[in-house]
Amino acid sequence: MDRQIMINAEHLKKRYRLGEIGSTTLQHELQSWWAEKRGREDPNQKIGNDRTGTFYALDDVSFQVHRGETVGLIGANGAGKSTLLKILCRITAPTEGRAELYGRITSMLEIGTGFHGEMTGRENIFMNGAILGMKRSEINDRLEEIIEFSEVRDFIDTPVKRYSSGMYTKLGFSVAAHLDSEIMIMDEVLAVGDAAFQNKCIARMRTAAAEEGRTVLYVSHNMNQIRQLCRRCIVLGHGTLIYDGDTEHAIEHYLGQYRSDKPRKQYSPVRPVWLEDHSMRVQYADYPLKDNVFFYGDESVRVRIGFDVYADIRNLCLRVEIRSANESRIGTYFFYDLCNCLAGESKEITVEWSLSAYTDGTFFAGYTFFTRSENGVNHNLDYVEGLTFLHAESTPSKKLAWESNWGFLELSGGRVIDLRTVEKHGAE
Amino acid sequence: MSQINKTTYYTLISPEHRLCDLKLKEVITYRELIVLFASKELRTRYKQTILGPLWLIIAPLMTSIMHMIVFGTIAGIGTEGMPKILFYLAGNSLWEFFSGVFTRCTQTFSGNAHLFGKVYFPRLTVPFSYILLSSFEFSVQFLIIIALCFWFSLHGFSFPYAGWLLIPLLLIWLGLLAMGLGIIVASLTTKYRDLNVLVRFGVQLWMYATPIVYPLSVLKENSLRSWVLINPVTAPAELFRMWVLGVGSISASSVVVSLTLTVISILAGMMIFNRIERSFMDTI
């Protein structure tokens, strides 16, 4: 395998001015210019907004990608992924630094760019192909392949405004995937297609990389797709490069930077407005004896929560609400009737729950202390955003690779009551 | 596997930008896209309309009849001995061509922001496709002019048919002028939105500063005439009627002025355009 460099990015920076820019009118511009000229204060300057206030969407990012590599680009929203892609695709210029590209680029920041609803699928293939830099003759050569791959042959002479969003995506991806280019840059493009088509696309990109020596740069929030496609990942956070290397480590880095990645949190007395009760406040929470938030296999999460009591409380209860990384509510643990508390006490409680049913992933917790009235009505005393925990290497008893649409828990309590042959068919 | 030729497909992305690099080579590589953009516009524009492409003919015809009544009959402006309808139709077709290219080009960025934000291709292909699109529309209208000329030639009029062959040159000249001015405005509108308003009524006013609804000859030797002669569209408009209908008066100096302004505006336009194009996604 030759190690020919295909993308060489050196110290890329992209600076944006904070506040409102660009939508000024000539009048405002003249006002500002006049004020500046006469040494007065700019009348259009936002109060409290320093004119030099800037921020770097991308701050000194350097990396190299070699031929035939499939590199994932991951990071939280606002980490600079899209800015980086836009610079590499030449949609916007960098503020500093440089990038060299040794090959033609197919950019798929969006599927079906330039598609026009009134034109047929076939016409749009030519339109889209031309925008992506393909010659008419080249598209003609590939037309059969494109139509075949897109699975929309029956509708190829129908205006695309009649297409479903899935068909639209399939056609758009097919055109881009069959371009004669050396570098493919894709931004979360497979989000729409069905699972079968997504797998087909991933397979197509892997082939393109492995057999045709094409270089793929892929952005996604779907870690399963990243795992399937990429050997190497670049993790961005707040515009800087956090990690560059092996995919599994990169994903750990990425998930670990979620919110609080520390096994300990100290709480300020600030609470949401809806929390009207002031009889107690949580002070801190931690995972005792742990220096990270990773939990493996059957390990249980053990949390210690410290709180101060300001008024007498009878039958204090605690509940721990669990959410997934995409903010789905998964379930809640209840710890009833812990104690009666007196004003002035500082207390510490430790609870734990098992992770054996959990799938791999990042989970958020919220800790709520509450009391119950006689007829079981809930009354919240205090709520804090809890510690994050990451679960990895779910127990080997799970005989399947877990799929994301199965949820986050493998439920227990189901069992087979009966299984028997009721009747025999004649087919023997 | 095709061997990748380093020198063919090397791209350098950096903040520096060479002002004199017009990137025309790239535009030529993407010439098919210019044609596709124009044909896409033509093909999709008349979907779900009753009269369809007939509008291409109806609109200038109606305008010409209106001008005939207002300027020809009510105001009584002469048409240098030409049939009124032919005089006004010729003027209007040419003005439609110029203002069509110009107005469309001023919308290059705002009208294609979505496309420009998603994929790179030489942005100059878009204004060039507008020239092509307007040329096509003009050709359709020119067919009407030809038909009318034949009709009137049966009634004692004669036309300089050989002059018609020079029309394409005129279209290139006027097209580049309109595009140059258009993309300068387009580049400025990414920052100053109010230019859009100016363009909308500015084009209407501009028509009256051009010998479209009147022949240049009605202007006597006064300051008004010299102002009209500075207008870069005056020379092509008069030349057009001279070549097509055989009437008109033109001075060499106004041709020189117009050609010079055309060259300056197209070169300056492309320089500014290429500069703005690199970062307009951040400001629009």
XYZ file of C-alpha atoms in Angstrom:
712
model
C 0.000 0.000 0.000
C 1.493 3.288 -1.024
C 1.052 6.143 1.372
C 0.321 8.851 -1.099
C -1.049 11.958 0.539
C -4.442 13.039 -0.808
C -5.442 15.755 1.632
C -2.913 17.851 3.458
C -4.387 20.448 5.810
C -1.991 22.778 7.566
C -2.996 25.067 10.433
C -6.453 25.770 9.062
C -8.267 28.567 10.834
C -11.626 30.112 10.191
C -12.556 33.248 12.044
C -16.048 34.660 12.289
C -16.963 38.024 13.652
C -19.389 37.821 16.523
C -22.687 39.603 16.393
C -24.643 40.723 13.427
C -22.701 41.183 10.239
C -23.396 41.290 6.580
C -26.999 42.352 6.738
C -26.109 46.009 7.071
C -27.490 48.534 4.662
C -25.423 51.118 2.889
C -26.876 53.775 5.162
C -25.540 52.066 8.288
C -22.183 51.520 6.693
C -21.938 55.202 5.768
C -22.991 56.208 9.267
C -20.290 54.038 10.806
C -17.705 55.307 8.382
C -18.665 58.946 9.036
C -18.562 58.413 12.783
C -15.178 56.771 12.599
C -13.841 59.560 10.445
C -14.913 62.203 12.914
C -13.631 60.227 15.852
C -17.062 59.619 17.316
C -18.531 56.456 18.648
C -20.059 54.185 16.047
C -23.838 54.583 16.323
C -24.445 51.105 14.956
C -22.133 49.290 17.297
C -23.920 46.810 19.518
C -23.664 47.706 23.183
C -21.331 45.371 24.983
C -20.193 43.881 21.724
C -16.562 44.631 21.158
C -15.946 45.380 17.510
C -12.962 43.095 17.581
C -14.993 40.292 19.169
C -14.314 37.251 17.042
C -14.360 33.562 17.473
C -12.611 30.754 15.707
C -14.959 28.149 14.269
C -11.812 26.312 13.325
C -8.619 26.892 15.220
C -5.341 25.577 13.902
C -6.398 22.222 12.513
C -3.789 20.137 10.712
C -4.041 16.603 9.422
C -3.193 14.411 6.478
C -5.296 11.827 4.727
C -3.758 9.194 2.500
C -5.028 7.451 -0.544
C -7.619 4.747 0.057
C -8.309 5.829 3.606
C -11.821 6.240 4.987
C -11.705 8.838 7.700
C -14.600 9.702 9.980
C -15.022 13.220 11.256
C -16.892 13.413 14.540
C -17.626 16.033 17.131
C -20.517 17.674 18.926
C -22.647 20.322 17.249
C -20.595 23.459 16.742
C -17.289 21.625 16.930
C -16.266 22.851 13.487
C -16.972 19.796 11.349
C -19.102 21.603 8.807
C -16.742 24.546 8.648
C -13.872 22.186 7.912
C -15.832 20.449 5.173
C -16.875 23.764 3.661
C -13.261 24.852 3.456
C -12.140 21.576 1.900
C -15.031 21.745 -0.579
C -14.075 25.344 -1.450
C -17.413 26.793 -0.446
C -15.737 29.259 1.830
C -12.116 30.293 2.166
C -10.061 29.788 5.324
C -8.895 32.816 7.325
C -5.445 31.357 7.827
C -3.578 28.214 6.933
C -3.764 26.149 3.812
C -4.979 22.849 2.467
C -3.747 20.909 -0.505
C -5.920 18.418 -2.321
C -4.342 15.938 -4.706
C -7.341 14.842 -6.679
C -10.824 15.690 -7.834
C -13.391 16.125 -5.124
C -16.955 14.933 -4.885
C -18.619 16.948 -2.200
C -21.845 15.672 -0.760
C -22.723 18.253 1.814
C -26.260 17.621 0.734
C -27.922 14.963 -1.326
C -29.274 15.968 -4.714
C -27.825 19.468 -4.860
C -29.332 21.318 -7.803
C -32.210 18.892 -8.257
C -35.210 20.653 -9.677
C -38.631 19.288 -8.798
C -40.066 19.846 -12.243
C -37.360 17.866 -14.004
C -37.392 14.106 -14.331
C -35.027 11.810 -12.496
C -33.011 11.319 -15.657
C -32.692 15.045 -16.359
C -31.667 15.623 -12.778
C -28.925 13.013 -13.007
C -27.333 15.084 -15.755
C -27.894 18.343 -13.887
C -26.501 17.030 -10.613
C -23.617 15.306 -12.368
C -22.653 18.484 -14.185
C -22.738 20.529 -10.986
C -20.433 17.969 -9.400
C -18.085 18.358 -12.346
C -18.933 15.431 -14.610
C -18.968 15.652 -18.377
C -22.074 14.642 -20.292
C -20.241 11.768 -21.959
C -19.043 10.482 -18.587
C -22.567 10.567 -17.206
C -23.850 8.715 -20.260
C -21.269 5.993 -19.632
C -22.372 5.667 -16.024
C -26.098 6.225 -16.525
C -27.063 2.539 -16.353
C -25.015 1.995 -13.216
C -26.500 5.072 -11.566
C -30.079 4.108 -12.325
C -29.467 0.536 -11.239
C -27.918 1.573 -7.943
C -30.631 4.124 -7.175
C -33.438 1.509 -7.247
C -35.796 4.053 -8.834
C -35.676 2.794 -12.409
C -39.469 2.714 -12.719
C -39.726 6.396 -11.895
C -36.670 7.667 -13.720
C -38.770 9.640 -16.219
C -41.078 11.073 -13.559
C -40.500 14.596 -12.208
C -38.656 14.304 -8.916
C -41.233 16.425 -7.131
C -43.350 13.266 -7.127
C -40.573 11.291 -5.430
C -40.627 10.293 -1.791
C -37.766 11.694 0.265
C -36.183 8.245 0.304
C -36.204 7.951 -3.485
C -34.793 11.448 -3.745
C -31.914 10.544 -1.452
C -31.238 7.303 -3.272
C -31.011 9.009 -6.638
C -28.871 11.817 -5.257
C -26.444 9.460 -3.580
C -26.197 7.270 -6.671
C -25.075 10.152 -8.848
C -22.436 11.286 -6.387
C -21.214 7.763 -5.672
C -20.535 7.110 -9.337
C -18.469 10.177 -10.014
C -14.960 9.762 -11.266
C -13.238 11.454 -8.386
C -10.391 10.645 -6.059
C -11.767 12.238 -2.899
C -15.299 11.941 -1.527
C -16.398 14.321 1.177
C -19.742 13.578 2.784
C -21.732 15.297 5.498
C -24.251 13.066 7.249
C -25.857 12.191 3.943
C -27.235 8.798 4.743
C -29.648 9.985 7.381
C -32.752 9.650 5.224
C -32.542 6.391 3.299
C -33.870 3.143 4.749
C -31.574 0.780 6.605
C -31.037 -1.509 3.615
C -30.036 1.371 1.392
C -27.785 2.835 4.070
C -25.911 -0.432 4.266
C -25.653 -0.540 0.506
C -24.178 2.965 0.482
C -21.666 2.109 3.170
C -20.665 -0.989 1.256
C -20.306 1.107 -1.890
C -18.040 3.596 -0.143
C -15.929 0.839 1.363
C -15.458 -0.689 -2.067
C -14.615 2.692 -3.491
C -11.919 3.088 -0.884
C -10.537 -0.443 -0.814
C -10.641 -1.365 -4.482
C -10.621 1.912 -6.356
C -8.229 3.631 -3.972
C -10.594 6.512 -3.360
C -10.326 8.594 -0.234
C -13.420 9.124 1.870
C -13.998 11.795 4.485
C -17.274 11.134 6.263
C -19.118 13.152 8.893
C -21.787 11.484 10.967
C -23.336 11.446 14.393
C -24.186 7.812 13.906
C -21.389 5.904 15.597
C -22.477 2.614 14.078
C -22.022 3.965 10.575
C -18.686 5.453 11.563
C -17.610 2.093 12.956
C -18.681 0.266 9.821
C -17.017 2.647 7.420
C -13.985 4.209 9.040
C -10.735 2.824 10.347
C -9.577 6.204 11.451
C -11.415 9.146 12.988
C -10.703 12.778 13.598
C -12.458 14.247 16.626
C -13.111 17.975 16.686
C -14.192 19.971 19.688
C -14.630 23.746 19.856
C -12.761 24.166 16.599
C -9.650 22.274 17.578
C -8.480 18.806 16.783
C -8.902 16.697 19.911
C -7.961 13.296 18.646
C -6.793 11.712 15.421
C -6.460 7.956 15.181
C -8.153 4.638 15.672
C -11.965 4.756 15.429
C -12.845 3.099 18.736
C -10.599 5.401 20.731
C -11.905 8.354 18.783
C -15.495 7.449 19.609
C -14.575 7.141 23.276
C -13.003 10.584 23.133
C -16.048 11.965 21.398
C -18.572 10.504 23.798
C -16.389 11.364 26.757
C -16.489 15.066 26.003
C -20.231 15.069 26.524
C -21.241 17.593 29.149
C -19.467 16.569 32.326
C -16.980 13.879 31.571
C -15.698 13.969 35.132
C -16.776 11.498 37.790
C -17.505 14.357 40.170
C -19.722 17.416 40.104
C -20.049 20.350 42.481
C -23.369 22.189 42.325
C -23.985 25.893 42.619
C -27.181 26.988 44.389
C -28.703 28.098 41.084
C -31.798 26.098 40.152
C -34.467 26.236 37.470
C -37.302 28.681 38.209
C -39.944 25.964 38.468
C -38.230 24.622 41.548
C -39.981 26.600 44.275
C -39.115 24.498 47.266
C -36.064 25.570 49.283
C -35.997 22.936 52.006
C -32.836 21.257 50.696
C -30.090 21.640 48.086
C -27.762 19.045 46.538
C -24.113 20.088 46.981
C -22.144 17.479 45.071
C -22.305 14.089 43.399
C -19.538 11.677 42.519
C -18.666 8.126 41.564
C -16.624 6.997 44.591
C -13.275 5.366 43.786
C -13.571 6.127 40.080
C -11.554 8.572 38.012
C -13.644 8.367 34.836
C -17.237 7.800 33.767
C -16.745 4.521 31.904
C -18.516 1.402 33.114
C -17.821 -1.955 31.557
C -19.963 -5.046 31.214
C -21.919 -5.902 34.334
C -20.393 -3.163 36.454
C -22.933 -1.189 38.501
C -23.094 2.568 38.666
C -22.585 3.685 42.256
C -23.326 7.326 42.976
C -22.745 9.325 46.135
C -24.841 12.450 46.523
C -24.257 15.044 49.236
C -26.943 17.529 50.236
C -27.701 20.190 52.846
C -31.079 20.336 54.578
C -32.631 23.730 55.404
C -36.054 22.627 56.667
C -37.398 19.480 58.269
C -38.356 16.842 55.709
C -40.389 13.709 56.346
C -39.813 10.597 54.284
C -37.311 11.957 51.794
C -37.311 10.070 48.461
C -34.903 10.103 45.513
C -35.462 9.265 41.901
C -32.816 8.960 39.153
C -34.094 9.648 35.666
C -32.033 8.136 32.859
C -31.790 9.603 29.380
C -29.893 8.419 26.337
C -27.316 10.464 24.435
C -30.044 11.632 22.067
C -32.181 12.730 25.022
C -34.661 9.847 24.841
C -36.173 9.135 28.256
C -35.255 5.588 29.112
C -36.583 5.028 32.607
C -36.378 6.046 36.241
C -35.016 4.467 39.411
C -36.924 5.190 42.657
C -35.540 5.106 46.164
C -38.467 5.603 48.579
C -38.602 6.765 52.171
C -34.898 7.180 52.747
C -35.049 9.076 56.018
C -36.518 11.958 57.943
C -34.218 14.967 57.803
C -33.798 17.862 60.211
C -32.948 21.425 59.312
C -29.202 22.130 59.465
C -28.054 18.613 58.648
C -25.605 17.781 55.880
C -26.211 14.315 54.548
C -24.651 11.934 52.068
C -26.446 9.096 50.306
C -24.988 6.388 48.078
C -27.137 4.428 45.647
C -26.332 2.036 42.834
C -28.014 0.409 39.876
C -27.021 -2.387 37.568
C -26.097 -1.842 33.934
C -26.588 -5.438 32.828
C -29.620 -4.578 30.700
C -28.037 -1.509 29.139
C -26.693 -1.363 25.622
C -23.396 0.349 24.827
C -23.604 4.100 24.820
C -23.650 7.332 26.726
C -26.357 7.986 29.296
C -27.367 11.058 31.220
C -28.951 11.066 34.644
C -31.026 13.570 36.551
C -31.260 13.390 40.359
C -34.531 14.553 41.906
C -35.279 14.578 45.620
C -38.960 14.607 46.469
C -41.630 13.758 49.039
C -45.048 12.193 48.674
C -48.307 13.405 50.069
C -50.762 10.973 51.746
C -52.463 10.134 48.460
C -49.218 9.662 46.560
C -48.829 13.058 44.850
C -45.257 13.968 44.022
C -43.662 17.124 45.446
C -40.193 18.029 44.133
C -37.661 19.377 46.605
C -34.550 19.613 44.471
C -33.346 18.617 41.036
C -29.851 18.570 39.549
C -28.387 17.337 36.272
C -26.482 14.255 37.349
C -23.283 12.578 36.275
C -22.956 11.098 32.812
C -22.056 7.462 32.475
C -20.776 5.505 29.516
C -21.496 1.846 29.169
C -19.287 -0.328 27.009
C -18.893 -4.010 26.265
C -22.366 -5.108 27.155
C -22.430 -8.664 28.448
C -21.468 -11.334 25.940
C -24.779 -13.092 26.577
C -26.245 -10.726 24.019
C -25.883 -12.939 21.006
C -26.493 -10.241 18.439
C -24.948 -6.984 17.355
C -27.395 -4.519 18.851
C -29.286 -2.357 16.399
C -30.220 1.180 17.268
C -33.941 0.784 16.614
C -34.150 -1.865 19.334
C -33.815 0.841 21.970
C -31.388 1.100 24.848
C -32.327 -1.732 27.192
C -32.526 -5.442 26.749
C -35.692 -6.086 28.733
C -35.938 -9.034 31.075
C -39.022 -10.904 32.264
C -40.066 -12.409 28.969
C -40.208 -16.205 28.700
C -41.479 -18.886 26.394
C -44.652 -20.587 27.704
C -45.120 -23.223 25.071
C -43.780 -24.304 21.692
C -45.091 -27.312 19.788
C -45.954 -28.535 16.349
C -49.647 -28.006 15.689
C -49.930 -29.511 12.270
C -47.756 -30.915 9.528
C -47.865 -29.477 6.035
C -47.589 -31.786 3.066
C -44.335 -30.282 1.867
C -41.714 -32.981 2.415
C -7.081 1.661 -11.168
C -6.327 4.936 -12.835
C -3.038 6.468 -11.881
C -3.638 9.797 -10.266
C -1.858 12.539 -12.026
C -0.687 14.947 -9.394
C -0.304 17.907 -11.661
C -3.746 17.605 -13.246
C -5.884 17.601 -10.157
C -3.945 19.622 -7.654
C -5.922 22.171 -5.675
C -4.503 24.605 -3.179
C -6.878 26.151 -0.676
C -5.521 29.216 1.043
C -6.673 32.640 2.204
C -4.642 34.378 -0.477
C -6.358 35.324 -3.663
C -4.786 36.559 -6.872
C -6.894 39.436 -8.134
C -5.919 39.088 -11.770
C -6.765 35.389 -11.891
C -10.109 35.366 -13.719
C -10.527 31.572 -13.476
C -11.789 31.467 -17.041
C -10.044 28.173 -17.686
C -12.228 26.551 -15.060
C -15.338 28.077 -16.582
C -14.444 26.549 -19.925
C -14.077 23.117 -18.301
C -17.581 23.493 -16.961
C -19.065 24.797 -20.227
C -21.652 22.023 -20.274
C -22.965 23.311 -16.998
C -23.599 26.732 -18.556
C -25.822 25.121 -21.160
C -27.548 22.949 -18.561
C -28.324 25.890 -16.282
C -29.908 27.775 -19.171
C -31.915 24.824 -20.425
C -33.071 23.975 -16.899
C -34.436 27.486 -16.514
C -36.205 27.325 -19.887
C -37.608 23.879 -19.332
C -38.946 24.481 -15.864
C -40.204 28.045 -16.241
C -43.283 27.273 -18.285
C -44.450 24.202 -16.400
C -48.026 24.679 -15.240
C -48.697 27.713 -17.436
C -51.402 27.861 -20.103
C -49.582 29.754 -22.834
C -46.115 28.428 -22.003
C -43.274 29.723 -24.184
C -45.736 31.923 -26.071
C -45.169 34.421 -23.283
C -41.747 35.018 -24.792
C -43.514 36.632 -27.741
C -46.604 38.063 -26.099
C -44.791 40.179 -23.521
C -42.577 42.256 -25.870
C -45.387 42.488 -28.408
C -47.744 43.982 -25.823
C -45.057 46.375 -24.609
C -44.313 47.467 -28.161
C -47.991 48.111 -28.894
C -48.203 50.128 -25.692
C -45.136 52.162 -26.657
C -46.573 52.613 -30.119
C -49.681 54.194 -28.659
C -48.040 56.273 -25.932
C -44.843 57.469 -27.610
C -45.696 57.060 -31.266
C -49.271 58.314 -31.375
C -49.876 60.413 -28.258
C -46.423 61.960 -27.911
C -45.826 61.860 -31.641
C -42.158 60.894 -31.562
C -40.879 60.027 -35.002
C -39.577 56.570 -35.915
C -37.273 57.599 -38.738
C -39.668 56.441 -41.386
C -39.901 52.895 -40.100
C -43.212 51.159 -39.331
C -43.866 51.995 -35.668
C -44.408 48.427 -34.518
C -41.119 47.310 -36.035
C -39.233 50.238 -34.546
C -40.511 49.629 -31.030
C -40.291 45.858 -31.210
C -36.648 46.037 -32.253
C -35.889 48.449 -29.433
C -37.774 46.432 -26.839
C -36.228 43.074 -27.783
C -32.778 44.513 -27.435
C -33.602 46.230 -24.153
C -35.202 43.030 -22.852
C -31.964 41.245 -23.658
C -29.797 43.787 -21.877
C -32.000 44.242 -18.830
C -32.648 40.484 -18.673
C -28.955 39.655 -18.434
C -28.283 42.551 -16.088
C -31.125 41.898 -13.636
C -30.546 38.169 -13.540
C -26.823 38.664 -12.948
C -27.501 40.982 -10.014
C -29.346 38.049 -8.409
C -26.486 35.589 -8.925
C -25.612 35.258 -5.249
C -28.957 35.813 -3.586
C -30.792 33.563 -6.029
C -28.324 30.693 -5.805
C -27.219 30.913 -2.187
C -28.580 27.457 -1.504
C -26.652 25.887 -4.351
C -23.470 27.845 -3.672
C -23.552 26.826 -0.037
C -23.522 23.140 -0.812
C -21.188 22.456 -3.671
C -18.274 24.047 -5.447
C -18.298 24.768 -9.142
C -16.973 27.871 -10.914
C -19.547 30.462 -9.878
C -19.012 32.422 -13.095
C -20.881 29.700 -14.980
C -24.105 31.134 -13.565
C -23.881 34.658 -15.066
C -22.624 33.184 -18.335
C -25.654 30.929 -18.420
C -27.831 34.033 -18.038
C -26.312 35.467 -21.223
C -27.128 32.221 -22.994
C -30.652 32.162 -21.617
C -31.379 35.745 -22.634
C -29.815 35.154 -26.057
C -32.253 32.341 -26.619
C -35.191 34.492 -25.600
C -33.909 37.228 -27.853
C -33.618 34.830 -30.802
C -37.266 33.878 -30.455
C -38.256 37.531 -30.501
C -35.938 38.168 -33.408
C -37.901 35.632 -35.437
C -40.951 37.888 -35.040
C -38.900 40.842 -36.220
C -37.801 38.855 -39.283
C -41.392 37.893 -40.018
C -42.528 41.506 -39.728
C -39.670 42.674 -41.946
C -40.753 40.316 -44.697
C -44.333 41.494 -44.325
C -43.315 45.120 -44.636
C -40.898 44.427 -47.481
C -43.950 43.387 -49.495
C -45.315 46.856 -48.825
C -42.464 48.881 -50.161
C -39.958 48.890 -47.313
C -36.444 47.564 -47.740
C -34.045 46.304 -45.081
C -30.263 45.806 -44.982
C -30.464 42.011 -44.748
C -26.685 41.596 -44.691
C -26.553 43.587 -41.448
C -28.477 40.842 -39.683
C -25.379 38.667 -39.735
C -23.684 41.114 -37.391
C -26.320 40.700 -34.679
C -24.461 37.924 -32.785
C -21.499 40.288 -32.341
C -23.847 42.845 -30.879
C -25.277 40.255 -28.473
C -21.812 39.320 -27.225
C -20.925 42.989 -26.764
C -24.136 43.876 -24.954
C -24.214 40.583 -23.054
C -20.734 41.106 -21.619
C -21.556 44.687 -20.714
C -24.744 43.627 -18.914
C -22.999 40.749 -17.173
C -20.057 42.893 -16.097
C -22.284 45.536 -14.557
C -24.623 42.861 -13.187
C -21.980 40.899 -11.304
C -20.468 44.069 -9.872
C -23.870 44.878 -8.404
C -24.317 41.229 -7.367
C -21.029 41.326 -5.464
C -22.039 44.512 -3.711
C -25.527 43.256 -2.835
C -24.065 40.467 -0.726
C -23.206 43.262 1.699
C -25.641 46.027 0.840
C -29.117 44.676 0.348
C -30.579 48.035 -0.594
C -28.914 47.855 -3.996
C -31.633 45.387 -4.944
C -34.232 48.120 -4.638
C -32.088 50.469 -6.671
C -31.726 47.890 -9.420
C -35.470 47.310 -9.643
C -36.435 50.858 -10.600
C -33.000 51.859 -11.858
C -33.381 49.547 -14.845
C -36.705 51.150 -15.740
C -35.244 54.633 -15.592
C -32.194 53.527 -17.522
C -34.385 52.537 -20.459
C -35.499 56.134 -20.875
C -31.885 57.263 -20.951
C -31.344 54.915 -23.885
C -32.733 55.474 -27.393
C -35.289 52.671 -27.155
C -38.637 54.440 -27.333
C -37.164 57.279 -29.379
C -34.476 57.476 -32.055
C -31.219 59.192 -31.171
C -31.834 61.628 -34.008
C -34.696 63.361 -32.158
C -32.143 64.666 -29.674
C -30.687 67.881 -30.981
C -27.144 69.017 -30.319
C -27.491 69.782 -26.647
C -26.309 68.528 -23.302
C -29.112 65.957 -23.153
C -27.741 64.283 -26.254
C -24.215 64.087 -24.879
C -25.528 62.492 -21.721
C -27.395 59.872 -23.697
C -24.243 59.247 -25.732
C -22.252 58.462 -22.580
C -24.751 55.717 -21.773
C -22.941 52.530 -22.870
C -26.172 50.934 -24.111
C -26.864 53.775 -26.569
C -24.345 52.694 -29.174
C -25.456 49.028 -29.324
C -29.114 50.078 -29.424
C -28.609 52.476 -32.335
C -26.313 50.038 -34.142
C -28.910 47.331 -33.756
C -31.588 49.388 -35.519
C -29.065 50.461 -38.100
C -28.112 46.875 -38.912
C -31.600 45.441 -38.744
C -33.786 48.226 -40.062
C -31.280 50.451 -41.785
C -32.139 53.556 -39.780
C -30.269 55.378 -37.069
C -27.408 57.691 -36.403
C -24.361 56.910 -34.370
C -21.112 58.606 -33.575
C -17.813 56.779 -33.467
C -17.011 58.287 -30.098
C -20.036 56.703 -28.413
C -19.064 53.312 -29.844
C -15.588 53.721 -28.400
C -17.001 54.794 -25.032
C -19.341 51.824 -24.918
C -16.694 49.287 -25.933
C -14.246 50.657 -23.381
C -16.839 50.523 -20.621
C -17.731 46.977 -21.643
C -14.132 45.793 -21.333
C -13.629 47.601 -18.033
C -16.875 46.380 -16.500
C -16.462 42.742 -17.497
C -12.861 42.579 -16.257
C -13.547 44.480 -13.046
C -16.762 42.519 -12.613
C -15.041 39.152 -12.788
C -12.275 40.283 -10.430
C -14.707 41.522 -7.797
C -16.977 38.541 -8.331
C -14.181 36.018 -7.831
C -13.088 37.812 -4.713
C -16.549 37.960 -3.158
C -17.375 34.421 -4.211
C -14.747 33.034 -1.814
C -16.407 34.277 1.310
C -19.912 35.419 0.507
C -21.411 32.375 2.247
C -20.251 33.915 5.520
C -22.018 37.215 4.968
C -25.196 36.465 3.079
